Coordinates of C-alpha atoms in Angstrom, one line a residue:
X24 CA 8.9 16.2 -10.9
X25 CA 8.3 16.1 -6.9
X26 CA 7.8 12.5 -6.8
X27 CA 10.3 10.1 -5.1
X28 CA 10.5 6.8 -5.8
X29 CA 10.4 3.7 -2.9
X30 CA 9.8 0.0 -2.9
X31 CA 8.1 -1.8 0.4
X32 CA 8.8 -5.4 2.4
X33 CA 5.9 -6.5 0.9
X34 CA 7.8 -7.0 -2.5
X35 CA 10.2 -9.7 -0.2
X36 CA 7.3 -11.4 1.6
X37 CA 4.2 -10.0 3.2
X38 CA 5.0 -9.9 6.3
X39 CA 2.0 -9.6 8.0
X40 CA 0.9 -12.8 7.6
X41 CA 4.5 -14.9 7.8
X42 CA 6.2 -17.4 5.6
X43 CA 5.4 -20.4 4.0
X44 CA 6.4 -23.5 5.7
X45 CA 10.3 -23.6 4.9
X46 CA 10.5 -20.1 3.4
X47 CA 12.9 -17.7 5.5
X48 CA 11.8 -13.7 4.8
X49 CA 15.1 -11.2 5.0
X50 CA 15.4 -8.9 8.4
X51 CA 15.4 -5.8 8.3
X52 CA 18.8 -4.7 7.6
X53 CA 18.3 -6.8 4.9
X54 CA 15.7 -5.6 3.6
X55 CA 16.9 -2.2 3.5
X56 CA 19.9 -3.1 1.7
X57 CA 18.5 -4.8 -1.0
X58 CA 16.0 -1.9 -1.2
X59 CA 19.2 0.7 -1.7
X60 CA 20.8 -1.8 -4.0
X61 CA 17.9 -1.7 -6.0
X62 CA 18.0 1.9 -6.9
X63 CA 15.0 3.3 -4.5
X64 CA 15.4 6.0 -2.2
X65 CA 12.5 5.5 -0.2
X66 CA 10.9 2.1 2.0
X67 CA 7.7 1.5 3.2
X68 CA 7.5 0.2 6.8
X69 CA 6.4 -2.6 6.5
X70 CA 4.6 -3.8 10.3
X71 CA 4.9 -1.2 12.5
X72 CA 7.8 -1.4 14.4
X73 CA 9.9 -4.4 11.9
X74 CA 12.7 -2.0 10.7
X75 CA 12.9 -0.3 14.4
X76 CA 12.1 2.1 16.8
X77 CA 13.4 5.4 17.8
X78 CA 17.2 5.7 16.9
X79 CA 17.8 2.3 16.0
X80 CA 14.7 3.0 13.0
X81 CA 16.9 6.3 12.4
X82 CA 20.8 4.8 12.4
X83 CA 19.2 2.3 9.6
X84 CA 17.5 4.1 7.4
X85 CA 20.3 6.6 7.5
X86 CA 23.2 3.9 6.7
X87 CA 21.3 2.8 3.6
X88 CA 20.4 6.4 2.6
X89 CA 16.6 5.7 2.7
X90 CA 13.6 7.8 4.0
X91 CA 10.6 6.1 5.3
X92 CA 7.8 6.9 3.2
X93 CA 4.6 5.2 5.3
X94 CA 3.3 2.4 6.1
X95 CA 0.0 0.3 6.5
X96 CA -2.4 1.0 9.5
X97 CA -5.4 -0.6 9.3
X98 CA -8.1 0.0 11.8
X99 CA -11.6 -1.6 12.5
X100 CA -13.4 1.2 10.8
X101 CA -17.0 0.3 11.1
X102 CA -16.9 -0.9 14.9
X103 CA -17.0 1.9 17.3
X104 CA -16.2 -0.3 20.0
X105 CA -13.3 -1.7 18.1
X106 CA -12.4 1.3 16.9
X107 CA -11.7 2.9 20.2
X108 CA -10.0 -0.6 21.6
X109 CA -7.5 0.5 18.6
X110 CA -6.7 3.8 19.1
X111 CA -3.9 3.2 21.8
X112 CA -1.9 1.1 19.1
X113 CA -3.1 3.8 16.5
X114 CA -0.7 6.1 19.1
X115 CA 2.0 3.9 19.1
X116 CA 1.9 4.0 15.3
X117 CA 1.8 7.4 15.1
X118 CA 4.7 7.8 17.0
X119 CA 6.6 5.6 14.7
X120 CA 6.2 7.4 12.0
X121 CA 7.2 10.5 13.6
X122 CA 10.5 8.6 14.7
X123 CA 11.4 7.9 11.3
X124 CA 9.9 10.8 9.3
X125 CA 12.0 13.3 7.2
X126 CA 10.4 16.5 7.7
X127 CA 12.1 17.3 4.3
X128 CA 10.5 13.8 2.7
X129 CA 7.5 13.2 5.0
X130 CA 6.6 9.5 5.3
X131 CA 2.4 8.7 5.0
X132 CA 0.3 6.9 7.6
X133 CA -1.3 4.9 5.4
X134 CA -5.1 4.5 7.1
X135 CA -7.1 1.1 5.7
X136 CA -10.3 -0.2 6.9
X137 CA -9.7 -3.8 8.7
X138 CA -12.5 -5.2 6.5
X139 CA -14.6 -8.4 7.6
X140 CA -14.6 -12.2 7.3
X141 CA -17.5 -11.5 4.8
X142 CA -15.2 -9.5 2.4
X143 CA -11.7 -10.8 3.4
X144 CA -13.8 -14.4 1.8
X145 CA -14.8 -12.3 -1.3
X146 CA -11.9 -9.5 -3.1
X147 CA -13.8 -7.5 -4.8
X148 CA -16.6 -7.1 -3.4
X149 CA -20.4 -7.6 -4.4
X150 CA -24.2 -7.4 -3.7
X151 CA -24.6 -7.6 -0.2
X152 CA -21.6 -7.0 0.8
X153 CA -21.6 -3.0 1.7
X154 CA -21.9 -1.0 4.5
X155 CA -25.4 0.3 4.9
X156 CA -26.1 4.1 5.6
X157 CA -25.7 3.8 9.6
X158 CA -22.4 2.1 8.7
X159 CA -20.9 4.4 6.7
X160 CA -21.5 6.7 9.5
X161 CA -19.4 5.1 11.9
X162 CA -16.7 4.6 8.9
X163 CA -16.8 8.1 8.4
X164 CA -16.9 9.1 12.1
X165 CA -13.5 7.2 13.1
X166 CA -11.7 7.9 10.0
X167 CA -12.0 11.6 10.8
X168 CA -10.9 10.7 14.3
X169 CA -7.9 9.4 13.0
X170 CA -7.3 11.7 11.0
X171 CA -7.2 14.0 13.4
X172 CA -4.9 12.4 15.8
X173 CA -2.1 11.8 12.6
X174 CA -2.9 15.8 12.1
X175 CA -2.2 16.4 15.9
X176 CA 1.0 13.9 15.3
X177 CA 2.4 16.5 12.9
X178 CA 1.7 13.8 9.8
X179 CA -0.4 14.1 7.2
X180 CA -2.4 10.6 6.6
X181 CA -3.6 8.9 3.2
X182 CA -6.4 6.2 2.9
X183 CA -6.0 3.5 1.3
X184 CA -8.5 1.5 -0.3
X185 CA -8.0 -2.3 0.0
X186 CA -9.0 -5.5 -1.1
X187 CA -11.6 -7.1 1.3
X188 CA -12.4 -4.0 3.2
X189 CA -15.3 -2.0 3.0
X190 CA -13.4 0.6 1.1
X191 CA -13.0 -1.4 -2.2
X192 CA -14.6 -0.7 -4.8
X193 CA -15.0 2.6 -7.1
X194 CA -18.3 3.6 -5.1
X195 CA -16.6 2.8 -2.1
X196 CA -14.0 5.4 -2.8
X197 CA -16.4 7.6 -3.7
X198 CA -18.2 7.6 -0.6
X199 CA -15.5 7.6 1.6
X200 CA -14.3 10.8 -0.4
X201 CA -17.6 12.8 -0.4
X202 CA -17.9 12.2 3.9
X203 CA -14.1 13.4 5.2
X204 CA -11.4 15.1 3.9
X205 CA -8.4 12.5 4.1
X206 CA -5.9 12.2 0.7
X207 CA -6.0 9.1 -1.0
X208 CA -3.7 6.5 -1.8
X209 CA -4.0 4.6 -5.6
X210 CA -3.1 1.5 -5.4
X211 CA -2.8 0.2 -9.2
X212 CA -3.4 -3.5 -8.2
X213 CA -6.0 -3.2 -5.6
X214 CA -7.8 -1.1 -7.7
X215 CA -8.2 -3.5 -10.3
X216 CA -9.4 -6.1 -8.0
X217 CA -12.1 -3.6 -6.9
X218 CA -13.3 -3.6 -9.7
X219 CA -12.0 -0.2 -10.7
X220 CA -9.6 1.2 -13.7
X221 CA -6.4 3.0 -12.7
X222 CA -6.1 5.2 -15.5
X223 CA -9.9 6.5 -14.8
X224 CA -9.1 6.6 -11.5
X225 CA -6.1 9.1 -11.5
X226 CA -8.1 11.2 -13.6
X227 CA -11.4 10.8 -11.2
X228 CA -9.7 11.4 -8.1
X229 CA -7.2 13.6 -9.3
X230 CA -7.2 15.8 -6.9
X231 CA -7.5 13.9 -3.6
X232 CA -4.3 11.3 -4.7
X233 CA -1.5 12.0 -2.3
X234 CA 0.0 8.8 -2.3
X235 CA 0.5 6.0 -5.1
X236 CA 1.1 2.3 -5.3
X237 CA 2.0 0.8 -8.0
X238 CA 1.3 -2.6 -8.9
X239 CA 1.4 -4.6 -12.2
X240 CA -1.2 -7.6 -12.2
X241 CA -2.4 -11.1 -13.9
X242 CA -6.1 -10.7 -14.1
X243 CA -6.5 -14.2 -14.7
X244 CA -5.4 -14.7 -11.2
X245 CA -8.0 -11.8 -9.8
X246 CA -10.6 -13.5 -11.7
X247 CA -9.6 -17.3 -10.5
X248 CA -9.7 -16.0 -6.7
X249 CA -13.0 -14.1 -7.0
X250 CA -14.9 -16.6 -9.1
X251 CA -13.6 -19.5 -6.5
X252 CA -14.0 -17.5 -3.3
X253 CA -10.4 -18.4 -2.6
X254 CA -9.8 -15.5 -1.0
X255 CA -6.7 -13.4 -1.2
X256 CA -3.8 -16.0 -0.1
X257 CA -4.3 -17.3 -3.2
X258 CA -3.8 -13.6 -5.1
X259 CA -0.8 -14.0 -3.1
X260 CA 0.7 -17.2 -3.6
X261 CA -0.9 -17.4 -7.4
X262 CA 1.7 -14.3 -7.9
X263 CA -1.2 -12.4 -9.4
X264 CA 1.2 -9.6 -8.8
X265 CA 4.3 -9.6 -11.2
X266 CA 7.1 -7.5 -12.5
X267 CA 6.6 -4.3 -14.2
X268 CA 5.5 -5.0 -17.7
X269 CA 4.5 -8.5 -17.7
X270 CA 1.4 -8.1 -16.4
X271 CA -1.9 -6.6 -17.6
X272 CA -1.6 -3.1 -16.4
X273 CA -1.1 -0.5 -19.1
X274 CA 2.2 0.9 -17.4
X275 CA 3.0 3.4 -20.1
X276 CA -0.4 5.1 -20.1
X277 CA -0.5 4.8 -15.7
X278 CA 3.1 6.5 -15.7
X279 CA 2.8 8.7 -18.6
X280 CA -0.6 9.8 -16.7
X281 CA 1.5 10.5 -13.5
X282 CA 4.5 12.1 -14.2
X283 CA 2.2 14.4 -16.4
X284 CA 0.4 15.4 -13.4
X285 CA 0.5 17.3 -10.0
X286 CA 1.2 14.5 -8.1
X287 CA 4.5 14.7 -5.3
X288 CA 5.4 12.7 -2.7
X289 CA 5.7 8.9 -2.9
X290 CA 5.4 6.6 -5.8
X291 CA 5.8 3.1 -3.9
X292 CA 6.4 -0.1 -5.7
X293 CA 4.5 -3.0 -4.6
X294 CA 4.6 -6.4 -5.6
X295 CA 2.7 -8.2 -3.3
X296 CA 4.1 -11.8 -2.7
X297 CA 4.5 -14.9 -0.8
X298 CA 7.6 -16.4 -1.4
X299 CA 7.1 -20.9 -2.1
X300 CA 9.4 -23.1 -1.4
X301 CA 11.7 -23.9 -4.3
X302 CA 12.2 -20.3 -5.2
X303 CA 15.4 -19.2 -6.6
X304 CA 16.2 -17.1 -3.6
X305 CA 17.7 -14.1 -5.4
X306 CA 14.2 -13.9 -7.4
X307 CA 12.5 -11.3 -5.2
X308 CA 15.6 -8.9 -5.2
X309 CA 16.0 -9.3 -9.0
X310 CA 12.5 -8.3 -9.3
X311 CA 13.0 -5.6 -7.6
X312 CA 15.9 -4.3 -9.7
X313 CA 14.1 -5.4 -13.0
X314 CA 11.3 -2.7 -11.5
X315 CA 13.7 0.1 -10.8
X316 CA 15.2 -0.4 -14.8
X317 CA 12.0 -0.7 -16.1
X318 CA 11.1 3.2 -14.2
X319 CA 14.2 4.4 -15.5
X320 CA 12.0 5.9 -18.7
X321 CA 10.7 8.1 -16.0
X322 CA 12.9 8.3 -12.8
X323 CA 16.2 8.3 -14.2

């Protein structure tokens, strides 16, 4: 089997958006050594830039024997002017991940659409709430452009589709799909909340998956955020994301589904979460290691 196996800062804290009042998140080195302990060989990146640049990005993930194996870009899709405001961080990113990249064990740009205060106030999706024909024009239009530009990079990028962007939802996929020529990422969780099925999805989009996320999730807590317009802090700090196997995602069939298959590269563990105050503070590592155990059945 080709696929590796990594785990992502975003299982420690997501990082993007900071900590909870009175919540510390770990540093990189940290990070990376709790990622090693675990049993991974591969770590996302995290924000661009948070586990280095250049040789210091290199001495690290060399020290802890890990390859970088992408990272979250998203870019503001559907706005042309917006879009091209982006493209010089775009570059920047770009040339972190060729920093850090093993040519041997290639790390993924991992595209997203920036989304909208319309969707980031509704996961999932809804009437109303896609891009009309002109839009998905202009989606289309600048995720080919950067597309090209990771090509021109010497990386190879994979689109993710995320909750409260206008890539979403099963017909979002599809769309996106039928109008460029980009590999996709499968995100277990983010799926669900879509809307979509993972196991239909592997099969559906068989051969466009060039990246995976997995994710086991409460739908109870999907449903609660959706149905109350929370939003998706509460996803977050409701820990609708949970350790393998005690959530609602039928592991055995996802992972039976793709080992079976053509699928190599990266098989990155997510579990989105914002740590609370009052958190035993070794929970996120031992979540982590409970993870790697639980893939032992099929990374041993």
């Amino acid at each position: 089997m080709n696929l590796r196996l990594a785990n992502a800062p975003v299982s420690y804290g997501v990082f993007e958006l900071g900590a909870e009042a009175g919540v510390d998140l770990p540093g990189p080195e940290q990070l990376a050594s709790m990622i090693a302990a675990a049993g991974y060989e591969g770590i996302d990146s995290g924000p661009i830039g948070m586990l280095g640049r250049g040789q210091e990005l290199r001495d690290r993930l060399a020290r802890h024997s890990l390859a970088l194996a992408g990272g979250w870009v998203d870019l503001p899709l559907s706005d042309a002017e917006a879009f091209a405001a982006a493209l010089p961080g775009y570059r920047d990113a770009l040339a972190f991940f060729t920093e850090g990249s093993d040519p041997d064990r290639p790390a993924r740009p991992t595209l997203a659409d920036s989304g909208s205060e319309a969707r980031r106030a509704r996961p999932g999706g809804g009437p109303g709430l896609s891009l009309d024909p002109r839009g998905w024009d202009t989606l289309a239009t600048n995720v080919r452009t950067a597309v090209d530009l990771a090509r021109q990079a010497g990386l190879e990028p994979t689109f993710h589709p995320h909750a409260c962007t206008y890539v979403e939802t099963p017909a979002e996929i599809d769309e996106l799909l039928a109008r460029t020529d980009v590999g996709l990422t499968l995100d277990t969780g983010h799926l669900i909340l879509g809307g979509g099925d993972p196991l239909t999805g592997l099969r559906r989009w068989a051969d466009r998956i060039d990246h995976l996320h997995l994710k086991d999730v409460r739908r109870a807590v999907l449903e609660e955020a959706v149905a109350t317009g929370a939003g998706m802090r509460r996803v977050w700090t409701g820990r609708a994301f949970v350790p393998l196997g005690e959530g609602d995602l039928d592991l055995a069939a996802v992972m039976e589904l793709i080992t079976g298959g053509q699928h190599t590269g990266w098989l990155v563990v997510e579990q989105d979460v914002i740590p609370q105050v009052g958190d035993e503070p070794d929970r996120p590592q031992r979540e982590q290691v409970h993870n790697r155990q639980v893939l032992r059945r099929w990374f041993p």
